[in-house]
mmCIF file of N, CA, C and O in Angstrom:
data_model
loop_
_atom_site.group_PDB
_atom_site.id
_atom_site.type_symbol
_atom_site.label_atom_id
_atom_site.label_comp_id
_atom_site.label_asym_id
_atom_site.label_seq_id
_atom_site.Cartn_x
_atom_site.Cartn_y
_atom_site.Cartn_z
ATOM 1 N N MET S 44 -19.479 37.353 18.332
ATOM 2 C CA MET S 44 -18.997 36.038 17.243
ATOM 3 C C MET S 44 -17.689 35.752 18.083
ATOM 4 O O MET S 44 -17.403 36.131 17.886
ATOM 5 N N VAL S 45 -17.993 34.355 18.274
ATOM 6 C CA VAL S 45 -16.515 33.052 18.797
ATOM 7 C C VAL S 45 -16.034 32.300 17.414
ATOM 8 O O VAL S 45 -16.531 31.760 16.579
ATOM 9 N N LYS S 46 -14.916 32.954 17.255
ATOM 10 C CA LYS S 46 -13.698 31.856 16.219
ATOM 11 C C LYS S 46 -13.165 31.140 16.795
ATOM 12 O O LYS S 46 -12.370 31.072 17.793
ATOM 13 N N LYS S 47 -13.526 30.003 15.882
ATOM 14 C CA LYS S 47 -12.920 28.728 16.766
ATOM 15 C C LYS S 47 -11.538 28.379 16.258
ATOM 16 O O LYS S 47 -11.439 29.127 14.641
ATOM 17 N N PRO S 48 -10.375 28.063 16.456
ATOM 18 C CA PRO S 48 -9.189 27.653 15.491
ATOM 19 C C PRO S 48 -9.422 26.672 14.394
ATOM 20 O O PRO S 48 -10.844 25.740 15.097
ATOM 21 N N ALA S 49 -8.786 26.669 13.599
ATOM 22 C CA ALA S 49 -8.975 25.964 12.073
ATOM 23 C C ALA S 49 -7.911 24.812 12.276
ATOM 24 O O ALA S 49 -7.330 24.446 13.241
ATOM 25 N N GLU S 50 -8.899 23.502 12.615
ATOM 26 C CA GLU S 50 -8.670 22.190 12.852
ATOM 27 C C GLU S 50 -7.164 21.561 12.169
ATOM 28 O O GLU S 50 -7.238 21.838 10.684
ATOM 29 N N THR S 51 -5.634 21.021 12.860
ATOM 30 C CA THR S 51 -4.918 20.095 11.976
ATOM 31 C C THR S 51 -5.651 18.706 11.567
ATOM 32 O O THR S 51 -5.888 17.939 12.249
ATOM 33 N N ILE S 52 -5.612 18.707 10.476
ATOM 34 C CA ILE S 52 -5.640 17.284 10.295
ATOM 35 C C ILE S 52 -4.240 16.272 9.819
ATOM 36 O O ILE S 52 -3.793 16.735 8.551
ATOM 37 N N GLU S 53 -4.174 15.186 10.609
ATOM 38 C CA GLU S 53 -3.144 14.547 9.939
ATOM 39 C C GLU S 53 -3.533 13.086 8.831
ATOM 40 O O GLU S 53 -4.428 12.692 9.161
ATOM 41 N N HIS S 54 -2.659 12.967 7.908
ATOM 42 C CA HIS S 54 -2.997 12.168 7.306
ATOM 43 C C HIS S 54 -2.165 10.903 7.205
ATOM 44 O O HIS S 54 -0.647 10.952 6.995
ATOM 45 N N ASN S 55 -2.317 9.254 8.013
ATOM 46 C CA ASN S 55 -1.903 8.986 7.985
ATOM 47 C C ASN S 55 -1.545 7.615 6.672
ATOM 48 O O ASN S 55 -2.758 7.212 6.446
ATOM 49 N N GLU S 56 -0.162 6.761 5.951
ATOM 50 C CA GLU S 56 -0.374 5.925 5.290
ATOM 51 C C GLU S 56 0.212 5.205 5.494
ATOM 52 O O GLU S 56 1.475 5.181 6.663
ATOM 53 N N THR S 57 -0.159 3.888 5.357
ATOM 54 C CA THR S 57 0.512 2.739 6.071
ATOM 55 C C THR S 57 0.722 1.570 4.635
ATOM 56 O O THR S 57 0.447 1.386 4.427
ATOM 57 N N VAL S 58 2.139 1.635 4.620
ATOM 58 C CA VAL S 58 2.668 1.025 3.413
ATOM 59 C C VAL S 58 3.201 -0.582 4.243
ATOM 60 O O VAL S 58 4.819 -0.417 4.874
ATOM 61 N N GLU S 59 2.923 -1.578 3.467
ATOM 62 C CA GLU S 59 3.945 -2.697 3.954
ATOM 63 C C GLU S 59 4.263 -3.348 2.152
ATOM 64 O O GLU S 59 4.219 -3.169 1.380
ATOM 65 N N ASP S 60 6.101 -3.851 2.862
ATOM 66 C CA ASP S 60 6.901 -4.697 1.794
ATOM 67 C C ASP S 60 7.205 -5.695 2.207
ATOM 68 O O ASP S 60 6.223 -6.179 3.068
ATOM 69 N N GLY S 61 7.797 -6.215 1.371
ATOM 70 C CA GLY S 61 8.166 -7.649 1.383
ATOM 71 C C GLY S 61 8.968 -8.100 2.547
ATOM 72 O O GLY S 61 9.468 -9.232 2.363
ATOM 73 N N THR S 62 9.431 -7.409 3.021
ATOM 74 C CA THR S 62 10.700 -7.297 4.291
ATOM 75 C C THR S 62 9.746 -7.690 5.549
ATOM 76 O O THR S 62 9.972 -7.698 6.574
ATOM 77 N N ASP S 63 7.938 -7.654 5.881
ATOM 78 C CA ASP S 63 7.608 -7.165 7.000
ATOM 79 C C ASP S 63 7.832 -5.968 7.759
ATOM 80 O O ASP S 63 7.592 -6.035 8.741
ATOM 81 N N ALA S 64 8.375 -5.390 6.677
ATOM 82 C CA ALA S 64 8.533 -3.983 8.008
ATOM 83 C C ALA S 64 7.456 -2.877 7.228
ATOM 84 O O ALA S 64 7.079 -2.893 6.358
ATOM 85 N N VAL S 65 7.161 -2.225 8.072
ATOM 86 C CA VAL S 65 6.263 -1.270 7.796
ATOM 87 C C VAL S 65 6.345 0.212 7.621
ATOM 88 O O VAL S 65 7.110 0.280 8.890
ATOM 89 N N VAL S 66 6.163 1.095 6.685
ATOM 90 C CA VAL S 66 6.862 2.237 6.850
ATOM 91 C C VAL S 66 5.230 3.629 7.023
ATOM 92 O O VAL S 66 4.826 3.091 6.378
ATOM 93 N N THR S 67 5.713 3.996 7.984
ATOM 94 C CA THR S 67 4.244 4.920 8.546
ATOM 95 C C THR S 67 5.023 6.598 7.753
ATOM 96 O O THR S 67 5.935 6.471 8.764
ATOM 97 N N SER S 68 3.562 7.034 7.623
ATOM 98 C CA SER S 68 4.170 8.301 6.775
ATOM 99 C C SER S 68 3.100 9.834 7.781
ATOM 100 O O SER S 68 1.772 8.915 7.498
ATOM 101 N N SER S 69 3.570 10.387 8.272
ATOM 102 C CA SER S 69 2.523 11.679 8.658
ATOM 103 C C SER S 69 3.083 12.878 8.064
ATOM 104 O O SER S 69 4.174 12.900 7.685
ATOM 105 N N THR S 70 2.287 13.742 8.038
ATOM 106 C CA THR S 70 2.093 15.189 7.403
ATOM 107 C C THR S 70 3.232 15.731 8.502
ATOM 108 O O THR S 70 4.193 16.485 8.174
ATOM 109 N N SER S 71 2.815 15.357 10.271
ATOM 110 C CA SER S 71 3.678 15.835 10.957
ATOM 111 C C SER S 71 5.458 15.362 11.146
ATOM 112 O O SER S 71 5.770 16.076 12.196
ATOM 113 N N SER S 72 5.575 14.164 10.370
ATOM 114 C CA SER S 72 6.551 13.740 10.579
ATOM 115 C C SER S 72 7.615 12.762 9.693
ATOM 116 O O SER S 72 6.770 12.222 8.793
ATOM 117 N N GLU S 73 8.263 12.302 9.985
ATOM 118 C CA GLU S 73 9.495 11.935 9.004
ATOM 119 C C GLU S 73 8.177 10.651 9.113
ATOM 120 O O GLU S 73 8.235 9.640 10.013
ATOM 121 N N PRO S 74 8.520 9.521 7.564
ATOM 122 C CA PRO S 74 8.369 7.817 7.755
ATOM 123 C C PRO S 74 9.272 7.353 8.828
ATOM 124 O O PRO S 74 10.541 7.169 9.247
ATOM 125 N N ILE S 75 8.313 6.604 9.177
ATOM 126 C CA ILE S 75 9.026 5.682 10.532
ATOM 127 C C ILE S 75 8.963 4.283 9.919
ATOM 128 O O ILE S 75 8.087 3.649 9.617
ATOM 129 N N GLU S 76 9.976 3.807 9.970
ATOM 130 C CA GLU S 76 10.273 2.349 9.808
ATOM 131 C C GLU S 76 10.142 1.060 11.063
ATOM 132 O O GLU S 76 10.326 1.268 12.170
ATOM 133 N N ILE S 77 9.000 0.602 10.888
ATOM 134 C CA ILE S 77 8.511 -0.434 11.821
ATOM 135 C C ILE S 77 8.962 -2.379 11.405
ATOM 136 O O ILE S 77 8.593 -2.503 10.335
ATOM 137 N N ASP S 78 9.548 -2.187 12.334
ATOM 138 C CA ASP S 78 10.130 -3.971 11.858
ATOM 139 C C ASP S 78 9.509 -4.622 13.048
ATOM 140 O O ASP S 78 9.327 -5.208 14.085
ATOM 141 N N LEU S 79 8.379 -5.732 12.468
ATOM 142 C CA LEU S 79 7.535 -6.555 13.278
ATOM 143 C C LEU S 79 9.050 -8.144 13.229
ATOM 144 O O LEU S 79 8.076 -8.972 14.172
ATOM 145 N N ASN S 80 9.750 -8.202 13.137
ATOM 146 C CA ASN S 80 10.874 -9.493 12.726
ATOM 147 C C ASN S 80 11.733 -9.473 14.323
ATOM 148 O O ASN S 80 11.620 -10.117 14.821
ATOM 149 N N LYS S 81 11.374 -8.286 15.164
ATOM 150 C CA LYS S 81 12.311 -8.274 16.504
ATOM 151 C C LYS S 81 11.714 -9.402 17.211
ATOM 152 O O LYS S 81 10.194 -9.505 17.381
ATOM 153 N N PRO S 82 12.044 -10.299 17.906
ATOM 154 C CA PRO S 82 11.835 -11.511 18.847
ATOM 155 C C PRO S 82 10.739 -11.117 19.976
ATOM 156 O O PRO S 82 9.793 -11.955 19.777
ATOM 157 N N PRO S 83 10.630 -9.952 20.470
ATOM 158 C CA PRO S 83 9.672 -9.371 21.244
ATOM 159 C C PRO S 83 8.072 -9.154 20.338
ATOM 160 O O PRO S 83 7.175 -9.451 21.022
ATOM 161 N N ILE S 84 8.680 -8.313 19.928
ATOM 162 C CA ILE S 84 7.574 -8.183 18.909
ATOM 163 C C ILE S 84 6.760 -9.207 17.820
ATOM 164 O O ILE S 84 5.939 -9.795 17.959
ATOM 165 N N ARG S 85 7.841 -10.135 17.239
ATOM 166 C CA ARG S 85 7.050 -11.462 16.686
ATOM 167 C C ARG S 85 6.369 -12.701 17.693
ATOM 168 O O ARG S 85 5.553 -13.044 17.786
ATOM 169 N N GLU S 86 7.247 -12.810 19.167
ATOM 170 C CA GLU S 86 6.407 -13.355 20.237
ATOM 171 C C GLU S 86 4.823 -12.451 20.344
ATOM 172 O O GLU S 86 3.854 -13.560 20.779
ATOM 173 N N ALA S 87 4.979 -11.543 20.812
ATOM 174 C CA ALA S 87 3.662 -11.320 21.350
ATOM 175 C C ALA S 87 2.628 -11.143 19.789
ATOM 176 O O ALA S 87 1.427 -11.528 19.782
ATOM 177 N N ILE S 88 2.719 -11.169 18.388
ATOM 178 C CA ILE S 88 1.903 -11.193 17.538
ATOM 179 C C ILE S 88 1.930 -12.438 17.704
ATOM 180 O O ILE S 88 0.545 -13.095 17.522
ATOM 181 N N GLU S 89 2.445 -13.686 18.263
ATOM 182 C CA GLU S 89 2.025 -15.076 17.561
ATOM 183 C C GLU S 89 1.422 -15.421 19.216
ATOM 184 O O GLU S 89 0.492 -16.433 19.187
ATOM 185 N N VAL S 90 1.443 -14.355 20.250
ATOM 186 C CA VAL S 90 0.583 -14.852 21.367
ATOM 187 C C VAL S 90 -1.073 -14.185 21.070
ATOM 188 O O VAL S 90 -2.181 -14.989 21.100
ATOM 189 N N GLY S 91 -0.991 -13.251 20.125
ATOM 190 C CA GLY S 91 -2.412 -12.941 19.451
ATOM 191 C C GLY S 91 -2.723 -13.799 19.090
ATOM 192 O O GLY S 91 -3.888 -14.300 18.885
ATOM 193 N N LYS S 92 -2.330 -14.701 17.704
ATOM 194 C CA LYS S 92 -2.383 -15.025 16.889
ATOM 195 C C LYS S 92 -3.192 -16.589 17.986
ATOM 196 O O LYS S 92 -3.979 -17.090 17.390
ATOM 197 N N ALA S 93 -2.471 -16.960 18.551
ATOM 198 C CA ALA S 93 -2.464 -18.179 19.587
ATOM 199 C C ALA S 93 -3.839 -17.902 20.389
ATOM 200 O O ALA S 93 -4.819 -18.706 20.477
ATOM 201 N N ALA S 94 -4.102 -17.026 20.831
ATOM 202 C CA ALA S 94 -5.842 -16.790 21.446
ATOM 203 C C ALA S 94 -6.537 -16.465 20.571
ATOM 204 O O ALA S 94 -7.635 -17.352 20.711
ATOM 205 N N LEU S 95 -6.620 -16.115 19.104
ATOM 206 C CA LEU S 95 -7.577 -16.311 18.361
ATOM 207 C C LEU S 95 -7.844 -17.547 17.819
ATOM 208 O O LEU S 95 -8.920 -18.296 18.083
ATOM 209 N N ALA S 96 -6.968 -18.766 17.898
ATOM 210 C CA ALA S 96 -6.851 -19.758 18.181
ATOM 211 C C ALA S 96 -7.641 -20.751 18.883
ATOM 212 O O ALA S 96 -8.496 -21.557 18.865
ATOM 213 N N GLU S 97 -7.091 -20.101 19.651
ATOM 214 C CA GLU S 97 -7.621 -20.950 21.221
ATOM 215 C C GLU S 97 -9.562 -20.286 21.423
ATOM 216 O O GLU S 97 -10.714 -20.764 21.750
ATOM 217 N N GLY S 98 -10.269 -19.473 20.554
ATOM 218 C CA GLY S 98 -11.640 -18.976 20.337
ATOM 219 C C GLY S 98 -11.875 -17.969 20.945
ATOM 220 O O GLY S 98 -12.558 -17.705 21.155
ATOM 221 N N LYS S 99 -10.559 -17.191 21.396
ATOM 222 C CA LYS S 99 -10.821 -15.991 22.701
ATOM 223 C C LYS S 99 -11.180 -14.666 21.165
ATOM 224 O O LYS S 99 -11.053 -14.529 19.783
ATOM 225 N N THR S 100 -11.590 -13.562 21.705
ATOM 226 C CA THR S 100 -11.592 -12.621 21.195
ATOM 227 C C THR S 100 -10.580 -11.783 20.798
ATOM 228 O O THR S 100 -9.625 -12.022 21.047
ATOM 229 N N LYS S 101 -11.066 -10.420 19.333
ATOM 230 C CA LYS S 101 -9.845 -9.614 19.128
ATOM 231 C C LYS S 101 -9.766 -8.843 19.935
ATOM 232 O O LYS S 101 -8.117 -8.165 20.412
ATOM 233 N N ALA S 102 -10.026 -8.243 21.210
ATOM 234 C CA ALA S 102 -10.156 -7.572 21.936
ATOM 235 C C ALA S 102 -9.324 -8.611 23.223
ATOM 236 O O ALA S 102 -8.136 -7.414 23.882
ATOM 237 N N ASP S 103 -9.671 -10.046 23.450
ATOM 238 C CA ASP S 103 -8.605 -10.212 24.258
ATOM 239 C C ASP S 103 -7.138 -11.063 23.948
ATOM 240 O O ASP S 103 -5.897 -10.856 24.317
ATOM 241 N N ALA S 104 -7.213 -10.778 22.301
ATOM 242 C CA ALA S 104 -5.243 -10.890 21.732
ATOM 243 C C ALA S 104 -5.053 -9.503 21.937
ATOM 244 O O ALA S 104 -3.655 -9.890 22.417
ATOM 245 N N ALA S 105 -5.455 -8.645 21.464
ATOM 246 C CA ALA S 105 -5.174 -7.182 21.889
ATOM 247 C C ALA S 105 -4.934 -6.811 23.548
ATOM 248 O O ALA S 105 -3.401 -6.489 23.023
ATOM 249 N N ARG S 106 -5.274 -7.365 23.903
ATOM 250 C CA ARG S 106 -4.820 -7.144 25.314
ATOM 251 C C ARG S 106 -3.469 -8.038 25.760
ATOM 252 O O ARG S 106 -2.342 -7.150 26.259
ATOM 253 N N ALA S 107 -3.764 -9.345 25.611
ATOM 254 C CA ALA S 107 -2.143 -10.096 25.431
ATOM 255 C C ALA S 107 -1.264 -9.986 24.735
ATOM 256 O O ALA S 107 -0.289 -9.772 24.856
ATOM 257 N N ILE S 108 -1.512 -8.984 23.241
ATOM 258 C CA ILE S 108 0.049 -8.474 22.448
ATOM 259 C C ILE S 108 0.164 -7.184 23.723
ATOM 260 O O ILE S 108 1.329 -7.066 23.424
ATOM 261 N N PHE S 109 -0.376 -6.303 23.753
ATOM 262 C CA PHE S 109 -0.274 -5.281 24.810
ATOM 263 C C PHE S 109 0.369 -5.384 25.285
ATOM 264 O O PHE S 109 1.367 -4.757 26.319
ATOM 265 N N ALA S 110 0.452 -6.588 26.276
ATOM 266 C CA ALA S 110 0.773 -6.267 27.919
ATOM 267 C C ALA S 110 2.562 -6.998 27.409
ATOM 268 O O ALA S 110 3.493 -7.036 28.241
ATOM 269 N N LEU S 111 2.857 -7.593 26.666
ATOM 270 C CA LEU S 111 3.990 -7.805 26.065
ATOM 271 C C LEU S 111 5.154 -6.766 25.545
ATOM 272 O O LEU S 111 6.364 -6.761 25.305
ATOM 273 N N ILE S 112 3.983 -5.932 24.980
ATOM 274 C CA ILE S 112 4.789 -5.170 24.166
ATOM 275 C C ILE S 112 5.126 -3.326 24.246
ATOM 276 O O ILE S 112 4.649 -2.622 23.578
ATOM 277 N N LYS S 113 4.274 -3.117 25.552
ATOM 278 C CA LYS S 113 3.732 -2.265 25.798
ATOM 279 C C LYS S 113 4.584 -0.629 25.638
ATOM 280 O O LYS S 113 4.097 0.546 25.811
ATOM 281 N N HIS S 114 5.624 -0.859 25.964
ATOM 282 C CA HIS S 114 6.525 -0.387 25.957
ATOM 283 C C HIS S 114 7.203 -0.118 24.676
ATOM 284 O O HIS S 114 7.916 1.402 24.341
ATOM 285 N N GLU S 115 6.350 -0.057 23.957
ATOM 286 C CA GLU S 115 6.577 0.367 22.366
ATOM 287 C C GLU S 115 6.133 0.929 21.785
ATOM 288 O O GLU S 115 5.352 1.748 22.260
ATOM 289 N N PRO S 116 6.256 1.933 20.704
ATOM 290 C CA PRO S 116 5.573 3.307 20.008
ATOM 291 C C PRO S 116 4.478 2.713 19.645
ATOM 292 O O PRO S 116 4.164 1.705 19.633
ATOM 293 N N LYS S 117 4.027 3.826 19.844
ATOM 294 C CA LYS S 117 2.499 3.041 19.446
ATOM 295 C C LYS S 117 2.056 2.396 17.891
ATOM 296 O O LYS S 117 1.291 1.691 17.889
ATOM 297 N N GLU S 118 3.122 3.148 17.003
ATOM 298 C CA GLU S 118 2.954 2.552 15.608
ATOM 299 C C GLU S 118 3.202 1.266 15.904
ATOM 300 O O GLU S 118 2.344 0.626 15.077
ATOM 301 N N VAL S 119 4.183 0.565 16.150
ATOM 302 C CA VAL S 119 5.093 -1.316 16.608
ATOM 303 C C VAL S 119 3.647 -1.422 17.276
ATOM 304 O O VAL S 119 2.946 -2.776 16.598
ATOM 305 N N ILE S 120 2.784 -1.238 18.130
ATOM 306 C CA ILE S 120 1.844 -1.648 18.743
ATOM 307 C C ILE S 120 0.657 -1.485 17.433
ATOM 308 O O ILE S 120 -0.080 -3.054 17.558
ATOM 309 N N VAL S 121 0.265 -0.864 17.483
ATOM 310 C CA VAL S 121 -0.956 -0.904 16.149
ATOM 311 C C VAL S 121 -0.724 -1.795 15.249
ATOM 312 O O VAL S 121 -1.483 -2.672 14.868
ATOM 313 N N ALA S 122 0.318 -2.255 14.203
ATOM 314 C CA ALA S 122 1.055 -2.725 13.345
ATOM 315 C C ALA S 122 0.959 -4.462 13.396
ATOM 316 O O ALA S 122 0.740 -5.220 13.218
ATOM 317 N N ALA S 123 1.813 -4.575 15.289
ATOM 318 C CA ALA S 123 0.757 -5.725 15.707
ATOM 319 C C ALA S 123 -0.168 -6.226 16.144
ATOM 320 O O ALA S 123 -0.329 -7.546 15.802
ATOM 321 N N PHE S 124 -1.035 -5.234 16.519
ATOM 322 C CA PHE S 124 -2.571 -5.995 16.277
ATOM 323 C C PHE S 124 -3.105 -5.977 15.170
ATOM 324 O O PHE S 124 -3.641 -6.942 15.188
ATOM 325 N N VAL S 125 -2.396 -5.458 14.243
ATOM 326 C CA VAL S 125 -3.072 -5.266 12.903
ATOM 327 C C VAL S 125 -2.376 -7.042 12.374
ATOM 328 O O VAL S 125 -3.068 -7.653 11.619
ATOM 329 N N GLU S 126 -1.753 -7.534 12.810
ATOM 330 C CA GLU S 126 -1.205 -8.361 11.987
ATOM 331 C C GLU S 126 -1.307 -9.792 13.244
ATOM 332 O O GLU S 126 -1.698 -11.008 13.247
ATOM 333 N N GLY S 127 -1.319 -9.611 14.139
ATOM 334 C CA GLY S 127 -2.203 -10.621 15.311
ATOM 335 C C GLY S 127 -2.763 -10.679 16.480
ATOM 336 O O GLY S 127 -3.617 -11.986 16.226
ATOM 337 N N ALA S 128 -3.443 -9.734 15.897
ATOM 338 C CA ALA S 128 -5.201 -9.593 16.181
ATOM 339 C C ALA S 128 -6.165 -9.802 15.192
ATOM 340 O O ALA S 128 -7.554 -9.650 15.397
ATOM 341 N N THR S 129 -5.524 -9.802 13.768
ATOM 342 C CA THR S 129 -6.729 -9.584 12.856
ATOM 343 C C THR S 129 -7.416 -8.330 12.911
ATOM 344 O O THR S 129 -8.141 -8.153 11.900
ATOM 345 N N LEU S 130 -7.077 -7.127 12.962
ATOM 346 C CA LEU S 130 -7.359 -5.616 12.946
ATOM 347 C C LEU S 130 -7.859 -4.772 11.844
ATOM 348 O O LEU S 130 -6.752 -4.979 11.289
ATOM 349 N N THR S 131 -8.370 -4.353 11.284
ATOM 350 C CA THR S 131 -7.847 -3.180 10.340
ATOM 351 C C THR S 131 -6.859 -2.386 10.568
ATOM 352 O O THR S 131 -6.981 -2.394 12.002
ATOM 353 N N SER S 132 -6.799 -1.516 10.264
ATOM 354 C CA SER S 132 -5.797 -0.337 10.686
ATOM 355 C C SER S 132 -6.297 0.542 11.720
ATOM 356 O O SER S 132 -5.945 0.443 12.803
ATOM 357 N N LYS S 133 -7.248 1.301 11.345
ATOM 358 C CA LYS S 133 -8.072 2.244 12.259
ATOM 359 C C LYS S 133 -8.532 0.897 13.197
ATOM 360 O O LYS S 133 -8.880 2.025 14.641
ATOM 361 N N GLY S 134 -9.564 -0.080 12.945
ATOM 362 C CA GLY S 134 -9.791 -0.784 14.384
ATOM 363 C C GLY S 134 -8.460 -1.047 15.538
ATOM 364 O O GLY S 134 -8.633 -0.712 16.347
ATOM 365 N N ALA S 135 -7.360 -1.351 14.871
ATOM 366 C CA ALA S 135 -6.100 -1.519 15.566
ATOM 367 C C ALA S 135 -5.581 -0.001 16.562
ATOM 368 O O ALA S 135 -5.839 0.080 17.348
ATOM 369 N N LEU S 136 -5.950 1.148 16.020
ATOM 370 C CA LEU S 136 -6.142 2.109 16.555
ATOM 371 C C LEU S 136 -6.650 2.546 17.647
ATOM 372 O O LEU S 136 -6.697 2.622 18.739
ATOM 373 N N THR S 137 -7.921 2.366 17.389
ATOM 374 C CA THR S 137 -8.859 1.990 18.233
ATOM 375 C C THR S 137 -8.892 0.932 19.628
ATOM 376 O O THR S 137 -8.756 1.466 21.012
ATOM 377 N N TYR S 138 -8.250 -0.086 19.235
ATOM 378 C CA TYR S 138 -7.909 -0.508 20.294
ATOM 379 C C TYR S 138 -6.805 -0.623 21.059
ATOM 380 O O TYR S 138 -7.296 -0.514 21.778
ATOM 381 N N TRP S 139 -5.797 0.092 20.191
ATOM 382 C CA TRP S 139 -4.783 0.550 21.040
ATOM 383 C C TRP S 139 -5.285 1.339 21.996
ATOM 384 O O TRP S 139 -5.148 2.165 23.547
ATOM 385 N N TYR S 140 -6.148 2.173 22.025
ATOM 386 C CA TYR S 140 -6.517 3.655 22.654
ATOM 387 C C TYR S 140 -6.942 3.357 24.197
ATOM 388 O O TYR S 140 -6.976 2.907 24.660
ATOM 389 N N ASN S 141 -8.131 1.684 23.752
ATOM 390 C CA ASN S 141 -8.864 1.334 24.664
ATOM 391 C C ASN S 141 -8.183 0.868 25.652
ATOM 392 O O ASN S 141 -8.210 0.588 26.902
ATOM 393 N N VAL S 142 -6.780 -0.077 24.877
ATOM 394 C CA VAL S 142 -6.599 -1.538 25.592
ATOM 395 C C VAL S 142 -5.583 -0.236 26.975
ATOM 396 O O VAL S 142 -5.161 -0.697 28.301
ATOM 397 N N ARG S 143 -4.836 0.801 26.395
ATOM 398 C CA ARG S 143 -3.792 1.491 27.211
ATOM 399 C C ARG S 143 -5.016 2.448 27.837
ATOM 400 O O ARG S 143 -4.309 2.752 29.271
ATOM 401 N N ARG S 144 -5.869 2.678 27.807
ATOM 402 C CA ARG S 144 -6.663 3.519 29.119
ATOM 403 C C ARG S 144 -7.048 2.356 30.326
ATOM 404 O O ARG S 144 -6.618 2.764 30.913
ATOM 405 N N LYS S 145 -7.509 1.738 29.191
ATOM 406 C CA LYS S 145 -7.783 0.657 30.966
ATOM 407 C C LYS S 145 -6.199 -0.066 31.033
ATOM 408 O O LYS S 145 -6.427 0.210 32.583
ATOM 409 N N ALA S 146 -5.518 0.376 29.951
ATOM 410 C CA ALA S 146 -3.946 -0.570 31.269
ATOM 411 C C ALA S 146 -3.465 0.732 32.483
ATOM 412 O O ALA S 146 -3.361 0.320 32.993
ATOM 413 N N ALA S 147 -4.075 2.116 31.740
ATOM 414 C CA ALA S 147 -3.281 3.071 33.031
ATOM 415 C C ALA S 147 -4.783 3.231 34.123
ATOM 416 O O ALA S 147 -4.242 3.865 35.266
ATOM 417 N N LYS S 148 -6.175 2.933 33.764
ATOM 418 C CA LYS S 148 -7.105 3.014 35.262
ATOM 419 C C LYS S 148 -6.130 1.293 35.344
ATOM 420 O O LYS S 148 -6.246 2.002 37.159
ATOM 421 N N ASP S 149 -6.106 0.121 35.308
ATOM 422 C CA ASP S 149 -5.640 -0.614 35.956
ATOM 423 C C ASP S 149 -4.507 -0.568 36.933
ATOM 424 O O ASP S 149 -4.701 -1.108 38.309
ATOM 425 N N ALA S 150 -3.388 0.590 36.586
ATOM 426 C CA ALA S 150 -2.482 0.864 37.667
ATOM 427 C C ALA S 150 -2.668 1.554 37.978
ATOM 428 O O ALA S 150 -2.022 1.689 39.474
ATOM 429 N N ALA S 151 -3.978 2.704 38.237
ATOM 430 C CA ALA S 151 -3.879 3.693 39.030
ATOM 431 C C ALA S 151 -4.420 2.771 39.689
ATOM 432 O O ALA S 151 -4.292 3.492 41.590
ATOM 433 N N ALA S 152 -5.045 1.822 39.948
ATOM 434 C CA ALA S 152 -5.832 1.545 40.926
ATOM 435 C C ALA S 152 -5.240 0.398 41.815
ATOM 436 O O ALA S 152 -5.593 0.488 42.686
ATOM 437 N N SER S 153 -4.761 -0.435 41.155
ATOM 438 C CA SER S 153 -3.986 -1.267 42.182
ATOM 439 C C SER S 153 -2.297 -0.183 42.860
ATOM 440 O O SER S 153 -1.958 -0.518 43.759
ATOM 441 N N ALA S 154 -1.913 0.945 42.292
ATOM 442 C CA ALA S 154 -0.959 1.624 43.288
ATOM 443 C C ALA S 154 -1.851 2.765 44.413
ATOM 444 O O ALA S 154 -0.899 2.261 45.422
ATOM 445 N N LYS S 155 -3.132 2.605 44.330
ATOM 446 C CA LYS S 155 -3.946 3.232 45.369
ATOM 447 C C LYS S 155 -3.808 2.296 46.637
ATOM 448 O O LYS S 155 -3.499 2.154 47.597
ATOM 449 N N ASN S 156 -4.017 0.957 46.033
ATOM 450 C CA ASN S 156 -4.282 -0.196 47.238
ATOM 451 C C ASN S 156 -2.805 -1.083 47.816
ATOM 452 O O ASN S 156 -1.591 -0.575 47.644
#
């Protein structure tokens, strides 16, 4: 009989207070405060909202947001997706994985050429 190692499950909580800062905590790290009022992040959120207003999809909005703040930590990008692309927290995380993977593929393809 082969024993599998126990899986570690992390629980994340996102709390919004009245300051537009999002505090995220998990079992593996200290709480992280996310300031969505930084100019580059605020601009990315507005670009996402504008894309939705033009009739584009949430995926289009998420890609536009990611292009502007891809250097930010995952938690910041996910919070920006929630606000700028009107996604749920779980949906925003899924979009982050997908958009990041596609950006990496595109970068690898352009590096080959």
